[in-house]
CSV table of C-alpha atoms and ligand atoms in Angstrom, one decimal:
chain,number,residue,atom,x,y,z
C,1,MET,CA,-148.7,53.0,128.4
C,2,HIS,CA,-147.4,52.4,125.0
C,3,GLU,CA,-150.7,50.6,124.3
C,4,LEU,CA,-152.5,53.8,124.3
C,5,PRO,CA,-151.3,55.6,121.2
C,6,VAL,CA,-150.7,52.4,119.3
C,7,MET,CA,-154.4,51.3,120.2
C,8,GLN,CA,-155.6,55.1,118.8
C,9,SER,CA,-153.7,54.7,115.6
C,10,ILE,CA,-155.4,51.2,115.1
C,11,LEU,CA,-158.5,52.6,115.8
C,12,THR,CA,-158.3,55.4,113.1
C,13,ILE,CA,-157.3,52.9,110.6
C,14,VAL,CA,-160.1,50.5,111.5
C,15,LEU,CA,-163.2,53.2,111.5
C,16,LYS,CA,-162.0,54.6,108.0
C,17,HIS,CA,-161.9,50.8,106.5
C,18,ALA,CA,-165.4,49.8,108.0
C,19,ALA,CA,-167.3,53.1,106.8
C,20,ARG,CA,-165.0,52.4,103.7
C,21,HIS,CA,-167.2,48.9,103.3
C,22,ASN,CA,-170.3,50.0,104.8
C,23,VAL,CA,-169.6,47.7,107.9
C,24,LYS,CA,-172.5,47.7,110.7
C,25,LYS,CA,-170.3,45.7,113.7
C,26,VAL,CA,-166.8,44.2,113.8
C,27,HIS,CA,-166.6,41.4,115.9
C,28,ALA,CA,-162.6,41.1,116.0
C,29,ILE,CA,-159.3,42.6,114.8
C,30,ASN,CA,-156.8,40.7,113.4
C,31,LEU,CA,-153.1,42.6,114.0
C,32,LEU,CA,-149.7,41.2,113.5
C,33,VAL,CA,-147.4,42.4,116.3
C,34,GLY,CA,-143.8,42.1,116.5
C,35,LYS,CA,-142.3,40.6,119.7
C,36,LEU,CA,-140.1,43.0,120.1
C,37,SER,CA,-142.9,45.8,120.9
C,38,ASP,CA,-143.5,45.0,124.3
C,39,LEU,CA,-147.7,45.2,124.0
C,40,GLU,CA,-149.6,43.4,126.1
C,41,VAL,CA,-152.7,42.1,124.8
C,42,GLU,CA,-154.7,42.7,127.9
C,43,TRP,CA,-154.2,46.6,128.2
C,44,MET,CA,-154.5,46.6,124.4
C,45,GLN,CA,-158.1,45.6,124.4
C,46,ARG,CA,-158.5,47.8,127.4
C,47,TYR,CA,-157.4,50.7,126.1
C,48,PHE,CA,-159.2,49.7,122.7
C,49,ASP,CA,-162.7,48.9,124.3
C,50,HIS,CA,-162.4,52.8,126.1
C,51,LEU,CA,-161.6,54.3,123.2
C,52,SER,CA,-163.7,52.9,121.0
C,53,ALA,CA,-166.9,53.3,123.0
C,54,GLY,CA,-169.7,54.7,120.5
C,55,THR,CA,-168.5,53.6,117.7
C,56,VAL,CA,-169.3,50.6,114.9
C,57,VAL,CA,-166.1,49.0,116.1
C,58,ALA,CA,-167.4,48.7,120.1
C,59,GLY,CA,-166.8,45.4,121.8
C,60,ALA,CA,-164.5,43.8,118.5
C,61,ARG,CA,-162.5,41.7,120.0
C,62,ILE,CA,-158.2,42.0,119.4
C,63,LYS,CA,-156.9,39.3,118.3
C,64,VAL,CA,-153.0,39.4,117.8
C,65,GLY,CA,-150.5,37.2,115.7
C,66,TRP,CA,-147.0,37.4,117.4
C,67,VAL,CA,-144.3,38.0,114.8
C,68,PRO,CA,-140.9,36.6,116.0
C,69,ALA,CA,-137.8,38.8,116.5
C,70,VAL,CA,-135.5,37.5,113.6
C,71,LEU,CA,-131.7,37.7,113.6
C,72,SER,CA,-129.9,37.7,110.1
C,73,CYS,CA,-125.9,36.6,110.7
C,74,GLU,CA,-123.9,39.8,109.2
C,75,VAL,CA,-121.6,37.1,107.6
C,76,CYS,CA,-123.7,34.2,106.2
C,77,GLN,CA,-127.2,35.6,106.0
C,78,THR,CA,-128.5,32.8,108.0
C,79,ARG,CA,-131.7,33.7,109.9
C,80,VAL,CA,-132.1,33.3,113.7
C,81,GLU,CA,-135.7,33.3,115.2
C,82,VAL,CA,-135.0,34.9,119.1
C,83,ASP,CA,-137.4,35.3,121.8
C,84,LYS,CA,-136.6,37.4,124.1
C,85,VAL,CA,-132.9,37.7,123.4
C,86,ASN,CA,-130.3,35.9,125.3
C,87,LEU,CA,-127.4,36.7,124.0
C,88,ASP,CA,-124.9,35.3,125.9
C,89,GLY,CA,-123.0,32.3,123.7
C,90,ILE,CA,-125.9,33.2,120.7
C,91,THR,CA,-123.6,32.2,117.3
C,92,CYS,CA,-124.5,31.9,113.7
C,93,PRO,CA,-125.5,28.2,113.4
C,94,VAL,CA,-124.4,27.7,109.9
C,95,CYS,CA,-121.0,30.1,110.4
C,96,ALA,CA,-120.4,30.8,114.1
C,97,LYS,CA,-119.8,34.2,113.9
C,98,ASN,CA,-121.7,36.4,116.4
C,99,LYS,CA,-122.8,39.4,114.3
C,100,PHE,CA,-126.5,39.9,113.5
C,101,GLN,CA,-129.0,41.9,112.2
C,102,LEU,CA,-132.5,42.4,113.3
C,103,VAL,CA,-134.7,41.5,110.3
C,104,SER,CA,-138.2,42.1,112.0
C,105,GLY,CA,-139.5,42.1,115.3
C,106,LYS,CA,-140.8,45.3,115.5
C,107,LYS,CA,-143.8,45.7,113.3
C,108,TYR,CA,-147.5,46.8,114.2
C,109,HIS,CA,-149.9,45.4,111.2
C,110,ILE,CA,-153.7,45.2,110.9
C,111,LYS,CA,-154.5,42.1,109.1
C,112,SER,CA,-157.8,42.4,108.8
C,113,MET,CA,-161.4,42.6,110.6
C,114,GLU,CA,-164.4,40.3,111.1
C,115,ALA,CA,-167.3,42.1,110.5
C,116,GLU,CA,-170.6,42.4,109.5
Z,1,MET,CA,-173.3,37.1,108.6
Z,2,SER,CA,-169.9,37.7,109.3
Z,3,THR,CA,-167.6,38.6,106.4
Z,4,LYS,CA,-163.5,39.4,106.5
Z,5,VAL,CA,-162.5,42.4,105.4
Z,6,THR,CA,-159.0,42.8,104.9
Z,7,VAL,CA,-157.0,45.9,105.9
Z,8,VAL,CA,-153.1,44.8,105.4
Z,9,LYS,CA,-152.0,48.0,106.7
Z,10,ASN,CA,-148.5,48.9,108.9
Z,11,VAL,CA,-150.2,51.4,111.9
Z,12,LEU,CA,-146.5,53.1,111.7
Z,13,ASP,CA,-147.6,54.7,108.1
Z,14,ALA,CA,-148.9,57.6,109.3
Z,15,ASN,CA,-146.0,58.4,111.6
Z,16,ASP,CA,-143.3,57.1,108.7
Z,17,ARG,CA,-145.0,59.4,106.3
Z,18,LEU,CA,-144.8,62.4,109.0
Z,19,ALA,CA,-141.2,61.6,109.4
Z,20,ALA,CA,-139.8,61.3,106.1
Z,21,GLU,CA,-141.6,64.9,105.7
Z,22,ASN,CA,-139.2,65.8,108.4
Z,23,ARG,CA,-136.2,64.2,107.2
Z,24,THR,CA,-136.7,66.1,103.9
Z,25,LEU,CA,-137.1,69.7,106.0
Z,26,PHE,CA,-134.4,69.2,107.9
Z,27,ALA,CA,-131.9,67.8,104.9
Z,28,ASP,CA,-133.2,71.3,102.9
Z,29,LYS,CA,-132.3,73.7,105.8
Z,30,LYS,CA,-128.8,71.6,106.9
Z,31,VAL,CA,-129.8,71.0,110.4
Z,32,PHE,CA,-128.3,67.8,111.7
Z,33,VAL,CA,-131.0,66.4,114.2
Z,34,VAL,CA,-130.3,63.7,117.2
Z,35,ASN,CA,-133.0,61.6,118.7
Z,36,LEU,CA,-131.4,61.6,122.2
Z,37,MET,CA,-132.9,58.2,123.9
Z,38,SER,CA,-132.2,56.3,127.0
Z,39,SER,CA,-134.2,55.3,130.3
Z,40,PRO,CA,-135.4,57.8,133.0
Z,41,GLY,CA,-132.1,59.4,134.5
Z,42,ALA,CA,-129.5,57.8,132.6
Z,43,GLY,CA,-128.4,61.1,131.7
Z,44,LYS,CA,-129.7,62.5,128.6
Z,45,THR,CA,-129.8,66.1,129.7
Z,46,SER,CA,-126.5,66.3,131.6
Z,47,LEU,CA,-124.7,64.8,128.5
Z,48,LEU,CA,-126.9,67.6,126.4
Z,49,GLU,CA,-125.5,70.2,128.9
Z,50,ARG,CA,-121.6,69.2,128.6
Z,51,THR,CA,-122.2,68.6,125.1
Z,52,ILE,CA,-123.9,72.0,124.2
Z,53,GLN,CA,-121.3,74.0,126.3
Z,54,GLU,CA,-118.7,72.0,124.0
Z,55,LEU,CA,-120.1,72.7,120.8
Z,56,GLN,CA,-121.9,75.9,121.3
Z,57,GLY,CA,-118.8,78.5,120.5
Z,58,THR,CA,-118.9,75.9,116.4
Z,59,TRP,CA,-122.5,75.4,116.1
Z,60,LYS,CA,-125.7,76.9,116.3
Z,61,ILE,CA,-127.6,74.7,118.9
Z,62,GLY,CA,-131.3,74.1,119.1
Z,63,VAL,CA,-133.0,71.7,121.7
Z,64,ILE,CA,-136.5,70.1,121.9
Z,65,GLU,CA,-137.3,68.8,125.3
Z,66,GLY,CA,-139.9,65.7,125.4
Z,67,ASP,CA,-140.7,65.7,129.1
Z,68,ILE,CA,-143.6,64.4,130.2
Z,69,GLN,CA,-145.0,67.2,132.2
Z,70,ASP,CA,-143.1,69.6,134.4
Z,71,THR,CA,-140.0,71.8,132.6
Z,72,TYR,CA,-137.0,70.9,134.4
Z,73,ASP,CA,-134.9,69.8,131.6
Z,74,ALA,CA,-136.2,72.8,129.4
Z,75,ASP,CA,-135.1,75.2,131.8
Z,76,ARG,CA,-131.7,73.5,132.5
Z,77,ILE,CA,-131.2,74.0,128.5
Z,78,ALA,CA,-132.5,77.6,128.6
Z,79,ALA,CA,-129.9,78.1,131.4
Z,80,LEU,CA,-127.3,77.8,128.9
Z,81,ASP,CA,-128.8,80.4,126.1
Z,82,ILE,CA,-129.6,78.1,124.0
Z,83,PRO,CA,-133.2,78.2,122.1
Z,84,VAL,CA,-135.4,75.4,123.8
Z,85,VAL,CA,-139.0,74.0,123.0
Z,86,GLN,CA,-140.7,71.6,125.6
Z,87,ILE,CA,-143.2,69.2,124.2
Z,88,ASN,CA,-146.2,68.4,125.5
Z,89,THR,CA,-146.4,65.1,125.3
Z,90,GLY,CA,-149.1,64.5,127.4
Z,91,GLY,CA,-148.3,61.2,129.3
Z,92,ALA,CA,-147.3,59.7,126.0
Z,93,CYS,CA,-144.2,57.5,126.5
Z,94,HIS,CA,-142.6,58.8,123.3
Z,95,ILE,CA,-142.2,61.3,120.8
Z,96,ASP,CA,-143.2,61.0,117.4
Z,97,GLY,CA,-143.4,62.4,114.0
Z,98,ASN,CA,-145.9,64.8,114.3
Z,99,MET,CA,-144.7,66.1,117.8
Z,100,VAL,CA,-141.5,67.1,116.2
Z,101,ARG,CA,-143.4,68.8,113.4
Z,102,GLU,CA,-145.4,70.9,115.5
Z,103,ALA,CA,-142.6,72.0,118.2
Z,104,LEU,CA,-140.4,73.2,114.8
Z,105,PRO,CA,-142.2,76.8,114.8
Z,106,GLY,CA,-141.2,77.7,118.4
Z,107,LEU,CA,-137.4,77.0,116.9
Z,108,ASN,CA,-135.7,79.1,114.2
Z,109,ILE,CA,-134.5,76.2,112.4
Z,110,ASP,CA,-133.6,78.3,109.4
Z,111,ALA,CA,-130.9,79.5,111.8
Z,112,MET,CA,-129.7,76.2,112.9
Z,113,ASP,CA,-126.9,73.7,112.6
Z,114,LEU,CA,-127.5,71.1,115.1
Z,115,LEU,CA,-130.9,70.2,117.0
Z,116,PHE,CA,-131.1,67.5,119.7
Z,117,VAL,CA,-134.5,65.8,120.5
Z,118,GLU,CA,-134.6,64.8,124.1
Z,119,ASN,CA,-137.0,61.9,123.8
Z,120,VAL,CA,-139.2,60.8,126.9
Z,121,GLY,CA,-137.0,58.4,129.2
Z,122,ASN,CA,-138.0,54.8,128.0
Z,123,LEU,CA,-136.1,51.8,126.4
Z,124,VAL,CA,-138.9,50.6,124.0
Z,125,CYS,CA,-141.3,52.5,122.1
Z,126,PRO,CA,-138.7,55.7,121.4
Z,127,ALA,CA,-136.7,53.0,119.2
Z,128,GLU,CA,-139.9,52.6,117.0
Z,129,PHE,CA,-140.8,55.9,116.3
Z,130,ASP,CA,-139.2,57.5,113.4
Z,131,ILE,CA,-138.8,61.7,114.1
Z,132,GLY,CA,-136.9,62.4,110.9
Z,133,GLU,CA,-133.7,62.3,112.8
Z,134,GLU,CA,-130.0,61.7,111.2
Z,135,MET,CA,-129.2,59.4,113.9
Z,136,LYS,CA,-130.5,58.0,116.9
Z,137,ILE,CA,-128.1,58.0,120.1
Z,138,MET,CA,-128.5,56.2,122.9
Z,139,ILE,CA,-127.6,56.5,126.5
Z,140,LEU,CA,-127.3,53.3,128.9
Z,141,SER,CA,-125.8,54.3,132.3
Z,142,THR,CA,-123.7,51.7,134.6
Z,143,PRO,CA,-126.3,51.4,137.4
Z,144,GLU,CA,-129.0,50.1,134.8
Z,145,GLY,CA,-127.2,46.7,134.4
Z,146,ALA,CA,-125.6,45.4,131.7
Z,147,ASP,CA,-128.8,43.2,130.8
Z,148,LYS,CA,-130.1,45.7,128.9
Z,149,PRO,CA,-128.8,44.9,125.0
Z,150,ALA,CA,-130.6,41.5,125.9
Z,151,LYS,CA,-133.6,43.1,126.6
Z,152,TYR,CA,-134.2,46.2,124.5
Z,153,PRO,CA,-132.4,44.9,121.5
Z,154,LEU,CA,-134.3,47.0,119.3
Z,155,MET,CA,-132.6,50.5,121.1
Z,156,PHE,CA,-129.8,49.0,120.5
Z,157,GLN,CA,-129.9,48.0,117.0
Z,158,SER,CA,-131.1,51.7,115.6
Z,159,SER,CA,-128.9,53.4,117.1
Z,160,THR,CA,-125.8,54.8,115.5
Z,161,ALA,CA,-124.0,55.0,118.6
Z,162,LEU,CA,-123.9,54.2,122.1
Z,163,ILE,CA,-123.0,55.9,124.8
Z,164,ILE,CA,-122.4,54.2,128.1
Z,165,ASN,CA,-122.5,57.1,131.1
Z,166,LYS,CA,-121.8,56.8,134.9
Z,167,ILE,CA,-118.7,55.2,134.3
Z,168,ASP,CA,-117.3,57.3,137.5
Z,169,LEU,CA,-119.6,54.6,139.5
Z,170,LEU,CA,-118.2,51.6,138.1
Z,171,PRO,CA,-116.4,51.0,141.4
Z,172,TYR,CA,-119.7,51.0,143.1
Z,173,VAL,CA,-122.4,49.3,140.9
Z,174,SER,CA,-121.7,45.6,139.6
Z,175,PHE,CA,-121.9,46.5,135.7
Z,176,ASP,CA,-120.1,44.0,133.4
Z,177,LEU,CA,-118.8,46.7,130.9
Z,178,GLU,CA,-117.1,44.1,128.5
Z,179,LYS,CA,-120.4,42.1,128.6
Z,180,ALA,CA,-122.6,45.5,127.5
Z,181,LYS,CA,-120.5,46.2,125.0
Z,182,ARG,CA,-120.4,42.8,123.3
Z,183,ASP,CA,-124.0,42.2,123.1
Z,184,ALA,CA,-125.0,45.5,122.2
Z,185,LEU,CA,-122.0,44.8,119.3
Z,186,ILE,CA,-123.8,41.4,118.6
Z,187,LEU,CA,-126.9,43.3,118.1
Z,188,ASN,CA,-125.3,46.2,116.1
Z,189,PRO,CA,-122.0,45.6,115.2
Z,190,LYS,CA,-121.8,48.6,113.3
Z,191,LEU,CA,-122.7,50.5,116.6
Z,192,LEU,CA,-120.0,53.0,118.0
Z,193,ILE,CA,-119.4,53.0,121.6
Z,194,PHE,CA,-118.0,56.2,124.0
Z,195,GLU,CA,-117.6,55.6,127.7
Z,196,ILE,CA,-118.1,58.1,129.8
Z,197,SER,CA,-119.3,60.5,132.9
Z,198,CYS,CA,-121.3,63.4,132.3
Z,199,LYS,CA,-120.2,63.9,136.2
Z,200,THR,CA,-116.1,64.1,136.0
Z,201,GLY,CA,-115.7,64.8,132.4
Z,202,ASP,CA,-114.1,61.4,131.3
Z,203,GLY,CA,-114.4,60.8,127.9
Z,204,LEU,CA,-116.4,63.0,127.1
Z,205,LYS,CA,-114.0,64.6,124.4
Z,206,ASP,CA,-113.8,61.7,122.0
Z,207,TRP,CA,-117.4,61.9,121.8
Z,208,THR,CA,-118.0,65.6,120.9
Z,209,ARG,CA,-114.9,65.0,118.6
Z,210,TRP,CA,-116.9,62.3,116.7
Z,211,LEU,CA,-120.0,64.5,116.6
Z,212,ASN,CA,-118.4,67.5,115.6
Z,213,GLU,CA,-116.7,65.6,112.9
Z,214,GLN,CA,-120.7,64.0,111.7
Z,215,ILE,CA,-122.2,67.8,112.0
Z,216,THR,CA,-119.2,68.8,109.4
Z,217,ALA,CA,-119.8,66.4,107.2
Z,218,LEU,CA,-123.3,67.2,106.8
Z,219,ALA,CA,-122.7,70.9,106.5
Z,220,SER,CA,-120.4,70.7,104.1
Z,221,LYS,CA,-122.4,68.2,102.0
R,1,LIG,N1,-122.5,59.9,139.0
R,1,LIG,C1,-122.9,60.4,137.8
R,1,LIG,N2,-123.9,61.1,138.0
R,1,LIG,C2,-124.6,61.3,136.6
R,1,LIG,C3,-123.7,61.2,135.5
R,1,LIG,N3,-125.0,61.5,134.7
R,1,LIG,C4,-125.8,62.1,134.9
R,1,LIG,N4,-125.9,61.6,136.4
R,1,LIG,C5,-126.6,62.3,137.2
R,1,LIG,O1,-127.7,61.4,136.8
R,1,LIG,C6,-129.5,61.7,137.4
R,1,LIG,C7,-130.1,62.2,136.1
R,1,LIG,O2,-129.3,62.5,135.3
R,1,LIG,P1,-130.3,63.4,134.0
R,1,LIG,O3,-129.4,64.1,133.1
R,1,LIG,O4,-131.1,64.4,134.6
R,1,LIG,O5,-130.9,62.4,133.0
R,1,LIG,P2,-132.1,62.4,132.4
R,1,LIG,O6,-131.8,60.9,131.1
R,1,LIG,O7,-132.0,63.5,131.1
R,1,LIG,O8,-133.3,61.9,133.0
R,1,LIG,P3,-135.0,62.0,132.5
R,1,LIG,O9,-135.0,63.3,131.6
R,1,LIG,O10,-135.6,62.2,133.8
R,1,LIG,O11,-135.2,61.0,131.7
R,1,LIG,C8,-129.0,63.8,137.5
R,1,LIG,O12,-129.0,63.3,139.1
R,1,LIG,C9,-127.4,63.8,137.6
R,1,LIG,O13,-126.8,64.5,137.8
R,1,LIG,C10,-122.5,60.7,135.8
R,1,LIG,O14,-121.8,60.1,134.9
R,1,LIG,N5,-121.9,60.5,136.8
R,2,LIG,MG1,-134.0,64.4,131.0
R,3,LIG,ZN1,-123.3,33.2,109.8
R,4,LIG,ZN1,-144.3,54.8,123.1
C-alpha cells in the first residue's frame, strides 16, 4: 500500500519537471530509495502506470538504485553497512561497542529522468 | 533523441515542509504532540484510554485518530469526553503532515495542552512521515515477537520511547523481553523503555509520570 502515496508524490514532481523542460516523452525515471523503506519495484511500477496513464510520463520505466542502511557507531563513529538488520551479536568493527545511530536508509530521491 | 533531465529532489520534501509548519504552530500554541505508532492491535487505543484517564485532570487533551475506515477508536476516545477528530486516510498506510493539518480545524488547539495522534497500525511508513510532532512513541506488544527491532529498525530508531505492552501475556507467549530491549537499544541508545500492561495497569504509572514531566517541561518553557 505504501507504494501508492509515494508514487503519487513522485508523479507530481516528475510532471512538474517534464513541463519545465518541455519534454514530450519520458522513458525512464531514476530513483534512489533507502533499503529500509520496504518498497517493491514491481508494485511501484504498477501504481505508477496506473497513476500516470494519459500523461507525458505514461509508460516510463521506474529504475531503482537501492541505498543501503548505514549505522554509525555512537562511540567512534565508524560506519557499518547493514541489509535487513540482524542485530544478534552486531558490534562496531573498530571499538567493539554495540550502540549505533542510523545514518541512511530511509530516503526517496528522484535523481533524473530519461526523456525526449 | 533521448536526454537526461536531472531532477534531484527528495520525495518527502513537501511533507517535511508541511510538518515543519505544523511544528511551528504547535510550538506557538504550546501543544505537546505525540505521534503514537505500532502494528495493528498492539494497544494504541488502549494506551490512550489509560493515559487519558490518568492525565485528563491535569491537562486539556485532544486526539486525532487515523483509522483506515471505521470510527471504533474515535468512539472509544469520545466516550472519555475528549475532543477527537477522525482522519479519513482513505486506505493510506500512514498519516502525513497534510492530514494532520487538515484535521486541526476540528480541534480547538488554542485550548489544548496535549494532542495524541494515533497513527495507522503499521511498523513501516509512519516512521518515515514527519507530522510535526514533539515526539514519536511506539508500542510493541509481546505477542508480536522480539524480532521486530531488527525487522523494522527505522521505527525504533525514530522513537523517543518504546512501550512494551501486554506484559501480562508474557507467561503465554514466547517473547524474549531481554532480546527485544537489547536490540532496540542497539538501534537507539537513547530510547526509553516502559514495560506495561493496559489490561492489568502494570507499569502504567511510570509511563504517565514520565509523560507528565515532559509536558510540564514544555509548558513551563
Ligand atoms: N492481554 C492484553 N490485551 C491487551 C492489552 N492492551 C490491549 N489489549 C487488547 O488488544 C486488542 C487491541 O487493542 P487496541 O488498543 O484496540 O489496539 P490498537 O493498536 O489501537 O489497534 P488498531 O487501532 O486496530 O491498530 C484489544 O482487544 C485490547 O483489549 C494488554 O496489555 N494485555
Ligand atoms: Mg486503535
Ligand atoms: Zn566504534
Ligand atoms: Zn505509508
